[in-house]
Amino acid sequence: MTDADPIITPRTVGVARERERIKIRVVDPDDALIIGGGALSATAMTWLVYGRLLPLTGGLGFWVSWYVVFVGIVWACTHQLRGAMAARDMVARVVIWSGGVAVLVPLLLVVGYTIGRGYHALRLNFFTEDQRYVGALSKSTDGGGAHAIIGTLQQIGIAMLISVPLGAFSAVYLSEVKGRLARPLRTATDAMSAVPSIVAGLFVYAVWILTFGQEQTGFAGALALSVLFLPTVTRTSEVVLRLVPGGLREASLALGGGEWRTTSRVVLPTARSGLATAVILGMARVIGETAPLILTIGGAFVINANPFSGKQDSLPYFVYRLVRFPQEAQIDRAWTGALVLLMLVLVLFVIARVIGGRGPDH
């Protein structure tokens, strides 16, 4: 050891590790080169081995083989340049990114295809007119879906008025009270979560329409949707309430607040954004349901603003009915209805996020 050699001490080792610390959510040029080069190398190697040397065919097998080779090349290159720890981190990063892309790409394809098929017949009159004067020879831009939009908003609104308070109170009971009925209530909620949507429609049809002699209305459809809405709100709200720190409850009780005041003034406001997310998930669960509405709302071609009297339409049922017509114009209207349904979901999500606000840590 000479005077020019550095003295290795725990302090110098710690400084070196600090300088080489892996940066989360940061992609430097070397990482980009490794990933890009690994993708090109995996493509060439898989094409040579899978498509030329081995008697294998099929697109699925090709892409699975390509992904395995790609991950192996990325690991080998990173291990050679930076060591085993960095190689494991890079592989984990690639796998997580791949999972995100695998989820995002189908969603973008569905949304893009719906936009591509539905925007041709999308005009302003689609939001203001119904199908009263639409015939077999009418153009796809004639008439509109105002009756279906009104029906969807009313049915979802009534389902929310029924399910959100019941779901929130049930979640508070399961999370805060924890009484004797907590176990049966949780079991019933889990069972309702697994109920097929058509069974919910059959239940409302058998009880509300056949037994009580009521007619098919928008309210009957809202009852069927609330059966599907309630367990989602209950389970999600319970999870959100359990995430509230116990120290907040203890501080409120120590200051003299009762259980109800602690729940209403501390726990629920703290979990406000999470509860809004629970409502969002509930809406996403039911807003596109068609099966329970086939048996309960009856369907209509004109505007019926009274959900408690007469048959009513909704956007999912509107799409289901029109896509079965042989006329191309009706099919185009169905795709336009699907596009409007996507737009409506986006608007509802934005409204819910504005109402929910940001989390308590902000």
Short mmCIF file of C-alpha atoms in Angstrom, two decimals:
data_model
loop_
_atom_site.label_atom_id
_atom_site.label_comp_id
_atom_site.label_asym_id
_atom_site.label_seq_id
_atom_site.Cartn_x
_atom_site.Cartn_y
_atom_site.Cartn_z
CA MET A 1 0.00 0.00 0.00
CA THR A 2 1.51 3.31 -1.08
CA ASP A 3 0.84 6.87 -0.02
CA ALA A 4 -1.08 7.46 -3.27
CA ASP A 5 -3.57 4.68 -2.52
CA PRO A 6 -6.83 5.85 -0.89
CA ILE A 7 -7.46 4.79 2.67
CA ILE A 8 -10.59 2.65 2.85
CA THR A 9 -12.59 3.34 5.98
CA PRO A 10 -16.28 2.85 6.87
CA ARG A 11 -16.79 6.52 6.22
CA THR A 12 -15.39 6.35 2.68
CA VAL A 13 -17.43 3.22 1.99
CA GLY A 14 -20.58 4.99 3.15
CA VAL A 15 -19.80 8.00 0.95
CA ALA A 16 -19.27 5.72 -2.06
CA ARG A 17 -22.55 3.95 -1.42
CA GLU A 18 -24.27 7.31 -1.06
CA ARG A 19 -22.95 8.37 -4.44
CA GLU A 20 -24.03 5.10 -6.06
CA ARG A 21 -27.48 5.08 -4.50
CA ILE A 22 -30.17 3.93 -6.90
CA LYS A 23 -32.47 6.77 -7.87
CA ILE A 24 -36.16 5.92 -7.93
CA ARG A 25 -38.25 7.13 -10.93
CA VAL A 26 -35.11 8.33 -12.73
CA VAL A 27 -34.00 6.91 -16.07
CA ASP A 28 -30.50 7.98 -17.05
CA PRO A 29 -29.11 7.65 -20.59
CA ASP A 30 -27.34 4.39 -19.74
CA ASP A 31 -30.64 2.81 -18.65
CA ALA A 32 -32.32 3.97 -21.85
CA LEU A 33 -29.50 2.48 -23.94
CA ILE A 34 -29.68 -0.81 -22.05
CA ILE A 35 -33.45 -1.07 -22.47
CA GLY A 36 -33.43 0.00 -26.11
CA GLY A 37 -30.49 -2.22 -27.01
CA GLY A 38 -32.01 -5.12 -25.10
CA ALA A 39 -35.29 -4.75 -27.00
CA LEU A 40 -33.53 -4.74 -30.39
CA SER A 41 -31.26 -7.63 -29.45
CA ALA A 42 -34.19 -9.66 -28.10
CA THR A 43 -36.14 -9.02 -31.31
CA ALA A 44 -33.30 -10.22 -33.51
CA MET A 45 -32.48 -13.25 -31.35
CA THR A 46 -36.12 -14.32 -30.99
CA TRP A 47 -36.77 -13.92 -34.71
CA LEU A 48 -33.72 -16.05 -35.51
CA VAL A 49 -34.30 -18.82 -32.99
CA TYR A 50 -38.10 -18.89 -32.77
CA GLY A 51 -38.96 -18.17 -36.37
CA ARG A 52 -36.08 -19.73 -38.28
CA LEU A 53 -34.18 -22.39 -36.30
CA LEU A 54 -37.07 -23.94 -34.37
CA PRO A 55 -40.33 -25.28 -35.87
CA LEU A 56 -42.47 -22.89 -33.81
CA THR A 57 -45.26 -20.55 -34.89
CA GLY A 58 -47.76 -18.24 -33.27
CA GLY A 59 -47.66 -14.62 -32.22
CA LEU A 60 -48.29 -15.27 -28.52
CA GLY A 61 -45.36 -17.65 -28.22
CA PHE A 62 -43.12 -15.23 -30.10
CA TRP A 63 -43.87 -12.32 -27.77
CA VAL A 64 -43.56 -14.43 -24.62
CA SER A 65 -40.18 -15.69 -25.83
CA TRP A 66 -39.16 -12.16 -26.76
CA TYR A 67 -40.04 -10.85 -23.31
CA VAL A 68 -38.05 -13.57 -21.53
CA VAL A 69 -35.02 -12.95 -23.74
CA PHE A 70 -35.40 -9.19 -23.30
CA VAL A 71 -35.42 -9.41 -19.49
CA GLY A 72 -32.41 -11.74 -19.59
CA ILE A 73 -30.42 -9.38 -21.82
CA VAL A 74 -31.26 -6.38 -19.61
CA TRP A 75 -30.16 -8.29 -16.52
CA ALA A 76 -26.91 -9.45 -18.15
CA CYS A 77 -25.97 -5.98 -19.42
CA THR A 78 -26.74 -4.26 -16.12
CA HIS A 79 -24.92 -6.95 -14.13
CA GLN A 80 -21.84 -6.52 -16.30
CA LEU A 81 -21.81 -2.74 -15.94
CA ARG A 82 -23.07 -2.12 -12.39
CA GLY A 83 -23.21 -5.34 -10.42
CA ALA A 84 -25.80 -7.76 -9.12
CA MET A 85 -27.83 -5.34 -7.00
CA ALA A 86 -28.32 -2.85 -9.83
CA ALA A 87 -29.18 -5.75 -12.17
CA ARG A 88 -31.94 -6.97 -9.85
CA ASP A 89 -33.26 -3.44 -9.51
CA MET A 90 -33.31 -2.99 -13.30
CA VAL A 91 -35.16 -6.28 -13.82
CA ALA A 92 -37.75 -5.31 -11.20
CA ARG A 93 -38.14 -1.92 -12.85
CA VAL A 94 -38.63 -3.45 -16.29
CA VAL A 95 -41.19 -5.97 -15.00
CA ILE A 96 -43.19 -3.27 -13.20
CA TRP A 97 -43.14 -0.99 -16.23
CA SER A 98 -44.19 -3.88 -18.42
CA GLY A 99 -47.16 -4.54 -16.15
CA GLY A 100 -48.19 -0.91 -16.39
CA VAL A 101 -47.92 -0.94 -20.17
CA ALA A 102 -49.86 -4.23 -20.34
CA VAL A 103 -52.72 -2.56 -18.46
CA LEU A 104 -52.57 0.77 -20.27
CA VAL A 105 -52.34 -0.46 -23.86
CA PRO A 106 -55.64 -2.44 -23.91
CA LEU A 107 -57.39 0.49 -22.26
CA LEU A 108 -56.08 2.89 -24.89
CA LEU A 109 -57.08 0.47 -27.65
CA VAL A 110 -60.63 0.19 -26.31
CA VAL A 111 -60.98 3.95 -25.88
CA GLY A 112 -59.41 4.67 -29.28
CA TYR A 113 -61.59 2.14 -31.08
CA THR A 114 -64.73 3.50 -29.42
CA ILE A 115 -63.79 7.05 -30.39
CA GLY A 116 -63.02 5.96 -33.94
CA ARG A 117 -66.38 4.24 -34.34
CA GLY A 118 -68.52 6.71 -32.42
CA TYR A 119 -67.43 10.21 -33.40
CA HIS A 120 -68.91 10.04 -36.94
CA ALA A 121 -72.50 10.29 -35.67
CA LEU A 122 -71.73 12.53 -32.71
CA ARG A 123 -73.54 15.83 -33.18
CA LEU A 124 -75.00 18.39 -30.80
CA ASN A 125 -78.48 17.05 -31.46
CA PHE A 126 -77.46 13.73 -29.89
CA PHE A 127 -77.63 15.48 -26.51
CA THR A 128 -80.91 17.30 -27.19
CA GLU A 129 -83.11 14.92 -29.25
CA ASP A 130 -84.51 11.43 -28.77
CA GLN A 131 -85.46 8.68 -31.23
CA ARG A 132 -89.04 9.85 -31.73
CA TYR A 133 -88.70 10.65 -35.43
CA VAL A 134 -85.99 8.16 -36.36
CA GLY A 135 -86.89 5.49 -38.90
CA ALA A 136 -85.21 2.62 -40.67
CA LEU A 137 -83.96 4.86 -43.49
CA SER A 138 -82.81 7.76 -41.30
CA LYS A 139 -79.20 8.80 -41.30
CA SER A 140 -76.97 8.04 -38.36
CA THR A 141 -76.87 11.74 -37.46
CA ASP A 142 -80.68 11.96 -37.21
CA GLY A 143 -82.17 11.90 -33.74
CA GLY A 144 -80.15 11.51 -30.60
CA GLY A 145 -79.81 9.86 -27.24
CA ALA A 146 -81.06 12.52 -24.84
CA HIS A 147 -83.63 10.11 -23.43
CA ALA A 148 -80.90 7.57 -22.65
CA ILE A 149 -78.60 10.19 -21.09
CA ILE A 150 -81.38 11.49 -18.85
CA GLY A 151 -82.31 7.96 -17.85
CA THR A 152 -78.71 7.03 -17.01
CA LEU A 153 -78.17 10.13 -14.87
CA GLN A 154 -81.41 9.63 -12.98
CA GLN A 155 -80.87 5.92 -12.38
CA ILE A 156 -77.27 6.39 -11.21
CA GLY A 157 -78.34 9.31 -9.02
CA ILE A 158 -81.10 7.31 -7.33
CA ALA A 159 -78.76 4.34 -6.88
CA MET A 160 -76.22 6.65 -5.25
CA LEU A 161 -78.84 8.12 -2.91
CA ILE A 162 -79.73 4.60 -1.81
CA SER A 163 -76.30 2.96 -1.69
CA VAL A 164 -73.87 5.66 -0.55
CA PRO A 165 -75.48 6.39 2.84
CA LEU A 166 -76.11 2.69 3.50
CA GLY A 167 -72.58 1.79 2.41
CA ALA A 168 -70.98 4.55 4.49
CA PHE A 169 -72.95 3.67 7.63
CA SER A 170 -72.17 -0.02 7.14
CA ALA A 171 -68.47 0.77 6.74
CA VAL A 172 -68.51 2.90 9.92
CA TYR A 173 -70.17 0.04 11.79
CA LEU A 174 -67.63 -2.48 10.53
CA SER A 175 -64.62 -0.23 11.14
CA GLU A 176 -65.53 1.83 14.20
CA VAL A 177 -68.35 0.15 16.11
CA LYS A 178 -67.46 -3.52 15.52
CA GLY A 179 -70.62 -4.83 17.14
CA ARG A 180 -72.10 -8.29 17.16
CA LEU A 181 -73.49 -7.90 13.66
CA ALA A 182 -70.11 -7.07 12.15
CA ARG A 183 -69.33 -10.63 11.07
CA PRO A 184 -72.75 -11.34 9.48
CA LEU A 185 -72.72 -7.93 7.83
CA ARG A 186 -69.26 -8.50 6.35
CA THR A 187 -70.32 -11.94 5.13
CA ALA A 188 -73.43 -10.50 3.50
CA THR A 189 -71.39 -7.75 1.87
CA ASP A 190 -68.90 -10.24 0.46
CA ALA A 191 -71.75 -12.38 -0.84
CA MET A 192 -73.38 -9.37 -2.52
CA SER A 193 -70.06 -8.53 -4.18
CA ALA A 194 -70.16 -11.89 -5.97
CA VAL A 195 -73.77 -11.60 -7.14
CA PRO A 196 -73.98 -11.55 -10.97
CA SER A 197 -75.65 -8.46 -12.35
CA ILE A 198 -78.41 -10.45 -14.05
CA VAL A 199 -79.34 -11.97 -10.66
CA ALA A 200 -79.77 -8.46 -9.23
CA GLY A 201 -82.10 -7.63 -12.12
CA LEU A 202 -84.05 -10.86 -11.65
CA PHE A 203 -84.39 -10.17 -7.92
CA VAL A 204 -85.84 -6.69 -8.46
CA TYR A 205 -88.04 -7.96 -11.29
CA ALA A 206 -89.43 -10.80 -9.17
CA VAL A 207 -89.94 -8.79 -5.97
CA TRP A 208 -90.70 -5.25 -7.08
CA ILE A 209 -92.46 -5.83 -10.40
CA LEU A 210 -94.13 -9.25 -10.10
CA THR A 211 -94.81 -9.49 -6.35
CA PHE A 212 -95.74 -5.86 -5.68
CA GLY A 213 -97.30 -5.33 -9.10
CA GLN A 214 -95.14 -2.36 -10.07
CA GLU A 215 -94.30 -1.47 -13.65
CA GLN A 216 -90.94 -1.29 -15.36
CA THR A 217 -89.51 2.14 -14.52
CA GLY A 218 -86.25 3.92 -14.07
CA PHE A 219 -86.65 3.55 -10.31
CA ALA A 220 -86.79 -0.24 -10.68
CA GLY A 221 -83.56 -0.08 -12.66
CA ALA A 222 -82.01 2.10 -9.95
CA LEU A 223 -82.96 -0.50 -7.33
CA ALA A 224 -81.18 -3.19 -9.34
CA LEU A 225 -78.11 -0.99 -9.72
CA SER A 226 -78.08 -0.19 -6.01
CA VAL A 227 -77.79 -3.92 -5.24
CA LEU A 228 -74.52 -3.88 -7.19
CA PHE A 229 -73.49 -0.43 -5.96
CA LEU A 230 -73.81 -1.12 -2.22
CA PRO A 231 -71.12 -3.81 -1.63
CA THR A 232 -68.47 -1.90 -3.57
CA VAL A 233 -69.04 1.26 -1.55
CA THR A 234 -69.16 -0.66 1.73
CA ARG A 235 -65.98 -2.67 1.26
CA THR A 236 -63.95 0.20 -0.16
CA SER A 237 -65.12 2.64 2.52
CA GLU A 238 -64.25 0.15 5.25
CA VAL A 239 -60.71 -0.19 3.91
CA VAL A 240 -60.36 3.60 3.70
CA LEU A 241 -61.58 4.09 7.28
CA ARG A 242 -59.13 1.49 8.56
CA LEU A 243 -56.29 3.52 7.03
CA VAL A 244 -57.05 6.52 9.26
CA PRO A 245 -54.28 6.64 11.93
CA GLY A 246 -55.41 5.39 15.30
CA GLY A 247 -53.62 8.28 16.97
CA LEU A 248 -56.24 10.69 15.66
CA ARG A 249 -59.01 8.69 17.29
CA GLU A 250 -57.09 8.46 20.56
CA ALA A 251 -56.39 12.20 20.58
CA SER A 252 -60.06 13.02 20.02
CA LEU A 253 -61.18 10.64 22.76
CA ALA A 254 -58.52 12.02 25.13
CA LEU A 255 -59.86 15.55 24.57
CA GLY A 256 -63.32 14.46 25.65
CA GLY A 257 -64.92 13.69 22.31
CA GLY A 258 -67.37 10.82 22.20
CA GLU A 259 -67.28 7.99 19.68
CA TRP A 260 -69.85 9.61 17.40
CA ARG A 261 -68.14 13.01 17.51
CA THR A 262 -64.77 11.36 16.87
CA THR A 263 -66.15 9.49 13.89
CA SER A 264 -68.06 12.43 12.41
CA ARG A 265 -65.52 15.19 13.12
CA VAL A 266 -62.20 13.35 12.81
CA VAL A 267 -62.39 10.00 11.03
CA LEU A 268 -64.80 10.81 8.18
CA PRO A 269 -63.23 14.19 7.24
CA THR A 270 -59.78 12.58 7.25
CA ALA A 271 -60.99 9.83 4.91
CA ARG A 272 -62.98 12.16 2.67
CA SER A 273 -60.91 11.65 -0.47
CA GLY A 274 -60.89 7.90 0.04
CA LEU A 275 -64.66 7.85 0.48
CA ALA A 276 -65.00 9.79 -2.76
CA THR A 277 -62.87 7.12 -4.40
CA ALA A 278 -65.25 4.50 -3.03
CA VAL A 279 -68.15 6.30 -4.70
CA ILE A 280 -66.15 6.45 -7.94
CA LEU A 281 -65.55 2.71 -7.83
CA GLY A 282 -69.23 2.13 -7.17
CA MET A 283 -70.22 4.24 -10.16
CA ALA A 284 -67.66 2.49 -12.35
CA ARG A 285 -69.14 -0.82 -11.20
CA VAL A 286 -72.72 -0.06 -12.24
CA ILE A 287 -72.78 2.68 -14.85
CA GLY A 288 -72.14 0.29 -17.72
CA GLU A 289 -74.39 -2.53 -16.51
CA THR A 290 -76.97 -3.69 -19.05
CA ALA A 291 -78.27 -7.06 -17.82
CA PRO A 292 -80.25 -5.78 -14.78
CA LEU A 293 -81.74 -2.95 -16.84
CA ILE A 294 -83.13 -5.26 -19.52
CA LEU A 295 -85.59 -6.67 -16.97
CA THR A 296 -86.37 -3.51 -15.03
CA ILE A 297 -86.52 -0.32 -17.13
CA GLY A 298 -88.26 -1.64 -20.25
CA GLY A 299 -86.54 0.73 -22.67
CA ALA A 300 -88.02 3.75 -24.45
CA PHE A 301 -87.39 5.74 -27.61
CA VAL A 302 -88.61 9.06 -26.20
CA ILE A 303 -87.68 11.20 -23.22
CA ASN A 304 -89.23 10.17 -19.92
CA ALA A 305 -88.03 12.49 -17.19
CA ASN A 306 -90.09 10.76 -14.49
CA PRO A 307 -88.19 7.70 -13.23
CA PHE A 308 -91.17 6.59 -11.14
CA SER A 309 -93.69 6.23 -13.96
CA GLY A 310 -93.40 4.62 -17.39
CA LYS A 311 -90.60 2.85 -19.15
CA GLN A 312 -87.25 4.60 -19.35
CA ASP A 313 -84.05 4.18 -21.31
CA SER A 314 -80.36 4.29 -20.37
CA LEU A 315 -77.14 4.50 -22.34
CA PRO A 316 -76.08 0.85 -21.82
CA TYR A 317 -79.54 -0.37 -22.82
CA PHE A 318 -79.57 2.13 -25.72
CA VAL A 319 -76.31 0.64 -27.03
CA TYR A 320 -77.50 -2.94 -26.46
CA ARG A 321 -80.75 -2.37 -28.34
CA LEU A 322 -79.40 -0.44 -31.33
CA VAL A 323 -76.34 -2.61 -31.98
CA ARG A 324 -78.69 -5.53 -32.73
CA PHE A 325 -80.39 -3.69 -35.61
CA PRO A 326 -79.37 -4.66 -39.16
CA GLN A 327 -79.15 -1.03 -40.32
CA GLU A 328 -75.65 0.43 -40.32
CA ALA A 329 -77.00 3.79 -39.16
CA GLN A 330 -78.40 2.23 -35.99
CA ILE A 331 -75.10 0.53 -35.28
CA ASP A 332 -73.32 3.87 -35.70
CA ARG A 333 -75.74 5.40 -33.19
CA ALA A 334 -74.93 2.56 -30.80
CA TRP A 335 -71.21 3.34 -31.02
CA THR A 336 -71.99 7.02 -30.47
CA GLY A 337 -73.92 6.06 -27.36
CA ALA A 338 -70.89 4.08 -26.15
CA LEU A 339 -68.67 7.11 -26.75
CA VAL A 340 -71.03 9.37 -24.81
CA LEU A 341 -71.04 6.82 -21.99
CA LEU A 342 -67.25 7.03 -21.84
CA MET A 343 -67.46 10.83 -21.77
CA LEU A 344 -70.05 10.68 -19.01
CA VAL A 345 -67.84 8.40 -16.92
CA LEU A 346 -64.93 10.83 -17.35
CA VAL A 347 -67.06 13.79 -16.24
CA LEU A 348 -68.34 11.91 -13.20
CA PHE A 349 -64.78 10.95 -12.24
CA VAL A 350 -63.62 14.56 -12.47
CA ILE A 351 -66.56 15.78 -10.36
CA ALA A 352 -65.92 13.12 -7.74
CA ARG A 353 -62.23 14.01 -7.54
CA VAL A 354 -63.07 17.72 -7.14
CA ILE A 355 -65.56 16.95 -4.37
CA GLY A 356 -63.18 14.53 -2.68
CA GLY A 357 -60.25 16.92 -2.79
CA ARG A 358 -56.73 15.92 -1.88
CA GLY A 359 -55.62 13.57 0.82
CA PRO A 360 -55.08 14.60 4.45
CA ASP A 361 -51.30 14.55 4.07
CA HIS A 362 -51.53 17.53 1.71
#
